[in-house]
PDB file of C-alpha atoms in Angstrom:
ATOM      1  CA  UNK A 291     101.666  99.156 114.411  1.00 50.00           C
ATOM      2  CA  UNK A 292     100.647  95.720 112.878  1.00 53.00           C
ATOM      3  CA  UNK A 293      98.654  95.064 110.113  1.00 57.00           C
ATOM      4  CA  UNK A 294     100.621  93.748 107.441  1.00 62.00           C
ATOM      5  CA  UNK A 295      99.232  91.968 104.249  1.00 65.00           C
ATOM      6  CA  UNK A 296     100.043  88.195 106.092  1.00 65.00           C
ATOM      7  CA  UNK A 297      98.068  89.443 109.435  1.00 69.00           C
ATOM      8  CA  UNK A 298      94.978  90.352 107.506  1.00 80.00           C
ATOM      9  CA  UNK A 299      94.526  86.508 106.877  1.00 77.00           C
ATOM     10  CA  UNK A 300      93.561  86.176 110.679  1.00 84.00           C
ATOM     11  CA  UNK A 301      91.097  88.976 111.101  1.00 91.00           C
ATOM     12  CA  UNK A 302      88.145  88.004 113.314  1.00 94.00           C
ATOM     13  CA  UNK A 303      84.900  87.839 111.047  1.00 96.00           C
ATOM     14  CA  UNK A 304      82.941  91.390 111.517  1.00 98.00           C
ATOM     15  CA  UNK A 305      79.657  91.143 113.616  1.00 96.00           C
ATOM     16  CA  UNK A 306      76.279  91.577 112.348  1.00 96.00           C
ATOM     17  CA  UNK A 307      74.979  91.683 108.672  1.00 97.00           C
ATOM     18  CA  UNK A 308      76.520  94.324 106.621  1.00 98.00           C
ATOM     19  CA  UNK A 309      75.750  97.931 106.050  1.00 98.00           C
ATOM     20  CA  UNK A 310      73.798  99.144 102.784  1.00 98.00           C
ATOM     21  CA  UNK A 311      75.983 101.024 100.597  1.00 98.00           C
ATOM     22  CA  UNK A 312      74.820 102.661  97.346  1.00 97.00           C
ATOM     23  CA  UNK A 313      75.257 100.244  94.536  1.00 95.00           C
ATOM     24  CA  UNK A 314      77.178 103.123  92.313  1.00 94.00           C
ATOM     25  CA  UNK A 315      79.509 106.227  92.213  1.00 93.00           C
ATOM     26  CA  UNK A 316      79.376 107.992  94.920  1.00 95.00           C
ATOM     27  CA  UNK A 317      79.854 104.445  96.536  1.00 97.00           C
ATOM     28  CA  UNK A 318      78.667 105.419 100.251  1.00 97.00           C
ATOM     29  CA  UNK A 319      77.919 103.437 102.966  1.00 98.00           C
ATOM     30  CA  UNK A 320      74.061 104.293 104.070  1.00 98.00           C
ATOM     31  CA  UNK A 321      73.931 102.956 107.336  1.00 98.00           C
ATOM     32  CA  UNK A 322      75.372 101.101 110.334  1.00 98.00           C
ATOM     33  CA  UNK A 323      77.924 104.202 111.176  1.00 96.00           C
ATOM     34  CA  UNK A 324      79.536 104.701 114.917  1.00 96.00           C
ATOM     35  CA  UNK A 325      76.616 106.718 117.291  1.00 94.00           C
ATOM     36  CA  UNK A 326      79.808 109.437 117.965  1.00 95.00           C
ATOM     37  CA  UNK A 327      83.068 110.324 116.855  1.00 95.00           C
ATOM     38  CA  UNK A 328      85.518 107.838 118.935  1.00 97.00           C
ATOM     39  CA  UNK A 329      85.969 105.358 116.305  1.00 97.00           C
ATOM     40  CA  UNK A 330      86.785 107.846 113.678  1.00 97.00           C
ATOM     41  CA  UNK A 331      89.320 110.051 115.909  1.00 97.00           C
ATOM     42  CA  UNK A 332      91.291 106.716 116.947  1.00 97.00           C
ATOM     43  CA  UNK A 333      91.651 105.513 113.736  1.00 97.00           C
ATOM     44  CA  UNK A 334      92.816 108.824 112.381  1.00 96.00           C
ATOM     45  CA  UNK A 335      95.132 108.980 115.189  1.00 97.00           C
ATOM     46  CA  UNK A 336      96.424 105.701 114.693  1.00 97.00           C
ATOM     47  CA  UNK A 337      96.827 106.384 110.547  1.00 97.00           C
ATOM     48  CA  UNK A 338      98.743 109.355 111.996  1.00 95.00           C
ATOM     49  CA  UNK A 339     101.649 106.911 112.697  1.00 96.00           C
ATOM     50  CA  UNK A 340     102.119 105.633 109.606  1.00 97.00           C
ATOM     51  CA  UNK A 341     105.108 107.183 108.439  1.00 97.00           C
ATOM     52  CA  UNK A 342     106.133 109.250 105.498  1.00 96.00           C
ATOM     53  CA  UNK A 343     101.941 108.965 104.278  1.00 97.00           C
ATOM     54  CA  UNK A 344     100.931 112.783 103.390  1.00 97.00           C
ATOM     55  CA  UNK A 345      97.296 113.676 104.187  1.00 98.00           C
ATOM     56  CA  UNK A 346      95.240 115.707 101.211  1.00 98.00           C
ATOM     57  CA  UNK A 347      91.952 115.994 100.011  1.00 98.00           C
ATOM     58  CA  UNK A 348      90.903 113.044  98.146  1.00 98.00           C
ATOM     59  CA  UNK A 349      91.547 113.577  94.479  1.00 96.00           C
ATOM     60  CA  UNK A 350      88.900 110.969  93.291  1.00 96.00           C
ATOM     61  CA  UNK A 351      86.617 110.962  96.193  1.00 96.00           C
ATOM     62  CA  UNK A 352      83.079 113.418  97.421  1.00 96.00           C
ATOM     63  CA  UNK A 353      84.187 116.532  98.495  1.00 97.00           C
ATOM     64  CA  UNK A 354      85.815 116.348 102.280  1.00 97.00           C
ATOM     65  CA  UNK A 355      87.325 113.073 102.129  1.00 98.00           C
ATOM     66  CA  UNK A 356      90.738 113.079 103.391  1.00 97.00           C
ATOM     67  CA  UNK A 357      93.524 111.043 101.227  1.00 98.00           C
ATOM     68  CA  UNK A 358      96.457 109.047 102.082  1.00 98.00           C
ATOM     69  CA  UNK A 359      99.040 109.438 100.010  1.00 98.00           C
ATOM     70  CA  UNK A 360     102.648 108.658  99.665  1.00 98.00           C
ATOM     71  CA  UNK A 361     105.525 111.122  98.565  1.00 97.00           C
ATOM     72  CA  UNK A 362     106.287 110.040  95.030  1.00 95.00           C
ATOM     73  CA  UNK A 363     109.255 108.667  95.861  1.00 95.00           C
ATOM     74  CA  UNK A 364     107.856 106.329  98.821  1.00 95.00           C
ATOM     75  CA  UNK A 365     105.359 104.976  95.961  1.00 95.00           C
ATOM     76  CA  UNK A 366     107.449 101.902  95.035  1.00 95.00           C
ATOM     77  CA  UNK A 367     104.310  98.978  94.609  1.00 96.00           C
ATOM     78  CA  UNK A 368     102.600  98.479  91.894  1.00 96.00           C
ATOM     79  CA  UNK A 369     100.778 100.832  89.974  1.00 96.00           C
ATOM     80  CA  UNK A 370      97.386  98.752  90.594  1.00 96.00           C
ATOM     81  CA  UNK A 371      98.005  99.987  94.559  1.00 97.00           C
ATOM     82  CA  UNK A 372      96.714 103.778  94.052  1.00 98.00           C
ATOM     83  CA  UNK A 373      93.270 105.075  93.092  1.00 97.00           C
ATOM     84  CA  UNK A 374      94.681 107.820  91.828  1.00 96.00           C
ATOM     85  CA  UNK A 375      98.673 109.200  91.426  1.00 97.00           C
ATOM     86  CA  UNK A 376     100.066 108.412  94.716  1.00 98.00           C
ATOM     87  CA  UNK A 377      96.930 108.097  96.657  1.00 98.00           C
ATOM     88  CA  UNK A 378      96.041 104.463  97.619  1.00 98.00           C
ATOM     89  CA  UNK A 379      93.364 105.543 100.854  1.00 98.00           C
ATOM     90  CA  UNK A 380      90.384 107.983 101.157  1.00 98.00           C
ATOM     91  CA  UNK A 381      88.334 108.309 104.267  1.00 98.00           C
ATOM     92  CA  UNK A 382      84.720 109.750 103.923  1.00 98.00           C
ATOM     93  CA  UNK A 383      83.137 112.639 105.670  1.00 97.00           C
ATOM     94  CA  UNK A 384      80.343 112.042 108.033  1.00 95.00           C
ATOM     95  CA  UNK A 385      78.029 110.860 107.807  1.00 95.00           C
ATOM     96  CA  UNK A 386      79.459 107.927 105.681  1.00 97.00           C
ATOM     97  CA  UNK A 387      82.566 107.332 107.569  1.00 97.00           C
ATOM     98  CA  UNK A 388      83.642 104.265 105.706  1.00 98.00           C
ATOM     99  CA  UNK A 389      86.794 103.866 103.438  1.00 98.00           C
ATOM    100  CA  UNK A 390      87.968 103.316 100.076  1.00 98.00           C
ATOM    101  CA  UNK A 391      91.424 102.030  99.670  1.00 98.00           C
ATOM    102  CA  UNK A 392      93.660  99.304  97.669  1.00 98.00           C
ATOM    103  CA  UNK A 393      94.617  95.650  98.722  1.00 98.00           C
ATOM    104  CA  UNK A 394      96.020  93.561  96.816  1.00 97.00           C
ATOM    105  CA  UNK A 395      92.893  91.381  95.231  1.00 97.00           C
ATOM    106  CA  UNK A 396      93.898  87.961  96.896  1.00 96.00           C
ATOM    107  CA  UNK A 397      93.632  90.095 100.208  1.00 96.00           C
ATOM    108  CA  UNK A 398      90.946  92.294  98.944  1.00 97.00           C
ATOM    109  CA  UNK A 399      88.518  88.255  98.435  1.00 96.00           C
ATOM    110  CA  UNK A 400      89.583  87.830 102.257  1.00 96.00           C
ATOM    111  CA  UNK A 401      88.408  90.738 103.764  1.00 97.00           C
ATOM    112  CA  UNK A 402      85.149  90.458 101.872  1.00 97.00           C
ATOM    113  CA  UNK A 403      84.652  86.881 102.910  1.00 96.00           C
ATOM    114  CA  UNK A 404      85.181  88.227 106.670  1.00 97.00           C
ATOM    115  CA  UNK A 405      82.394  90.904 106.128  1.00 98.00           C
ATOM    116  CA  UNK A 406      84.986  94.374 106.881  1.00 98.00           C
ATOM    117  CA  UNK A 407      84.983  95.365 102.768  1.00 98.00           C
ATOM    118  CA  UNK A 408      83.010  94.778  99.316  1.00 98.00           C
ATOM    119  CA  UNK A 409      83.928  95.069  96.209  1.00 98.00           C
ATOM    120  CA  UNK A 410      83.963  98.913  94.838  1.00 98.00           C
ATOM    121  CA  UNK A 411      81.406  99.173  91.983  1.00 97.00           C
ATOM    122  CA  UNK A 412      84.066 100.150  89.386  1.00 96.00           C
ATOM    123  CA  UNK A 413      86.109  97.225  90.354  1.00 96.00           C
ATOM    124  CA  UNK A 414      82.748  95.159  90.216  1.00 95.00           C
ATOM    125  CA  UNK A 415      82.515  96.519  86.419  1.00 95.00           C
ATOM    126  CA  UNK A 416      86.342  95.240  85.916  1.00 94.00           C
ATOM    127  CA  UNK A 417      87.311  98.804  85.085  1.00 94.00           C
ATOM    128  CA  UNK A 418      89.727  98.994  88.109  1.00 95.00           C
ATOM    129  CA  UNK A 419      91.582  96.178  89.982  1.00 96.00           C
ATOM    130  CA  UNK A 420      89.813  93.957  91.919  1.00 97.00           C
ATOM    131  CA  UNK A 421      91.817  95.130  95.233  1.00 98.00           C
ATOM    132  CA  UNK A 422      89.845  98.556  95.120  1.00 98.00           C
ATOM    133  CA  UNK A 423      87.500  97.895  97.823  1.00 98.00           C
ATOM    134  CA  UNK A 424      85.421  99.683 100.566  1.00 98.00           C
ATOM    135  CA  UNK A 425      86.049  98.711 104.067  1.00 98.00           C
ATOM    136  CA  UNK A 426      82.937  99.513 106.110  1.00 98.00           C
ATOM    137  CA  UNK A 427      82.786 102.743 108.864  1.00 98.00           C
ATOM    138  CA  UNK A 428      84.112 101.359 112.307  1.00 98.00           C
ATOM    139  CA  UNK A 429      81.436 101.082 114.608  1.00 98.00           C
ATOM    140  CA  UNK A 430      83.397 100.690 118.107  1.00 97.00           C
ATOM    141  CA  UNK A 431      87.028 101.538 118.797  1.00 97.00           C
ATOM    142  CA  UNK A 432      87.634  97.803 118.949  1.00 97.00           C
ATOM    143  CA  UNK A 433      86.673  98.271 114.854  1.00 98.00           C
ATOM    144  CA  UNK A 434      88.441 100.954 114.498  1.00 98.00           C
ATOM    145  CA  UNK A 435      91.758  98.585 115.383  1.00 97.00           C
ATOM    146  CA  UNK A 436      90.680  96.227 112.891  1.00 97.00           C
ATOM    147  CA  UNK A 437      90.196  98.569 110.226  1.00 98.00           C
ATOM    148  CA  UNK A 438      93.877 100.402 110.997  1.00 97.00           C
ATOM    149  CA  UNK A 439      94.987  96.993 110.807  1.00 96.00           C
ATOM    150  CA  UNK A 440      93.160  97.000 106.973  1.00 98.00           C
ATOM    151  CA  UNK A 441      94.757 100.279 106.327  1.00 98.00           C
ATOM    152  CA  UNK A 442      98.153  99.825 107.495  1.00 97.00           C
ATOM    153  CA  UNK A 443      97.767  96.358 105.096  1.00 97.00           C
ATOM    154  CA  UNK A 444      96.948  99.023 102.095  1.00 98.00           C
ATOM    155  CA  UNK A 445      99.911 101.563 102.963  1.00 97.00           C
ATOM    156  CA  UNK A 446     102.453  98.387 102.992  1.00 96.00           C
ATOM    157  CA  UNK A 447     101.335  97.492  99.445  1.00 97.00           C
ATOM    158  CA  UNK A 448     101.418 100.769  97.787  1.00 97.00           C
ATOM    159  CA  UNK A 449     105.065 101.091  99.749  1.00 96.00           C
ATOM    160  CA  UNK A 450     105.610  97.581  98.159  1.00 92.00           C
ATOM    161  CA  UNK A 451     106.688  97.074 101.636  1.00 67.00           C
ATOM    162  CA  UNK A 452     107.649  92.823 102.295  1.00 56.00           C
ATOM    163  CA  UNK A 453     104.577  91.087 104.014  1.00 50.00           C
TER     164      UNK A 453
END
């Protein structure tokens, strides 16, 4: 599975303009989501692969958003790589479908700049790092790729896995 932190530097820009997303806590995305649920299953089937990551509810997300976490001792980056204890992903239930996880913030400006992520509003605030970002709901399974890609990025960092 690719995606490492030096791939994410040739992402193809996303199409269109971006979603609206609430500009606070919950920090949801209010539009733009795939019209079924093929983007969603192939990226959870993909994150699937990703070894040793444990799948809970979130513990710092709305209710029914599914965390990816690592076993404590898999957790080797930095502590600025998790939301919360071990968990450096959420996914969020329908009808949102978009993601909150941790880059690191070099990474976190380039995905931005390619229109696949903004800035979480706490971040925005300075009150978490500036990696803690949401990457938009994949429209198409061609998305969905992409936004593995993002996530695999994510699990490498909180692994403190080499780029």
């Amino acid at each position: 599975m690719t995606g490492s932190l030096a791939d994410l530097a040739d992402l193809p820009a996303r199409g269109g303009v971006r979603p609206r997303t609430t500009p606070s806590n919950p920090h949801t995305q209010l539009d733009q989501q795939p019209h079924d649920d093929r983007p969603r299953s192939l990226l959870e089937k993909r994150l699937a692969q990703l070894p040793g990551v444990v799948w809970r509810p979130s513990m710092i997300s709305v209710p029914g958003a599914r965390a990816l976490t690592l076993p404590p001792e898999a957790a080797h980056g930095p502590p600025e790589a998790f939301m919360i204890g071990t968990e450096f992903a959420h996914l969020h239930p329908a009808p949102d479908q978009s993601l909150h996880l941790v880059v690191p913030p070099d990474v976190a400006s380039g995905l931005i700049q390619a229109g696949w992520a903004e800035l979480h509003p706490v971040a925005r605030r300075g009150l978490i790092t500036s990696g803690a970002v949401m990457v938009y709901a994949p429209r198409d399974e061609e998305e969905a790729e992409v936004v593995c890609q993002i996530v695999t990025a994510s699990f490498e960092y909180a692994r403190n896995a080499p780029a």
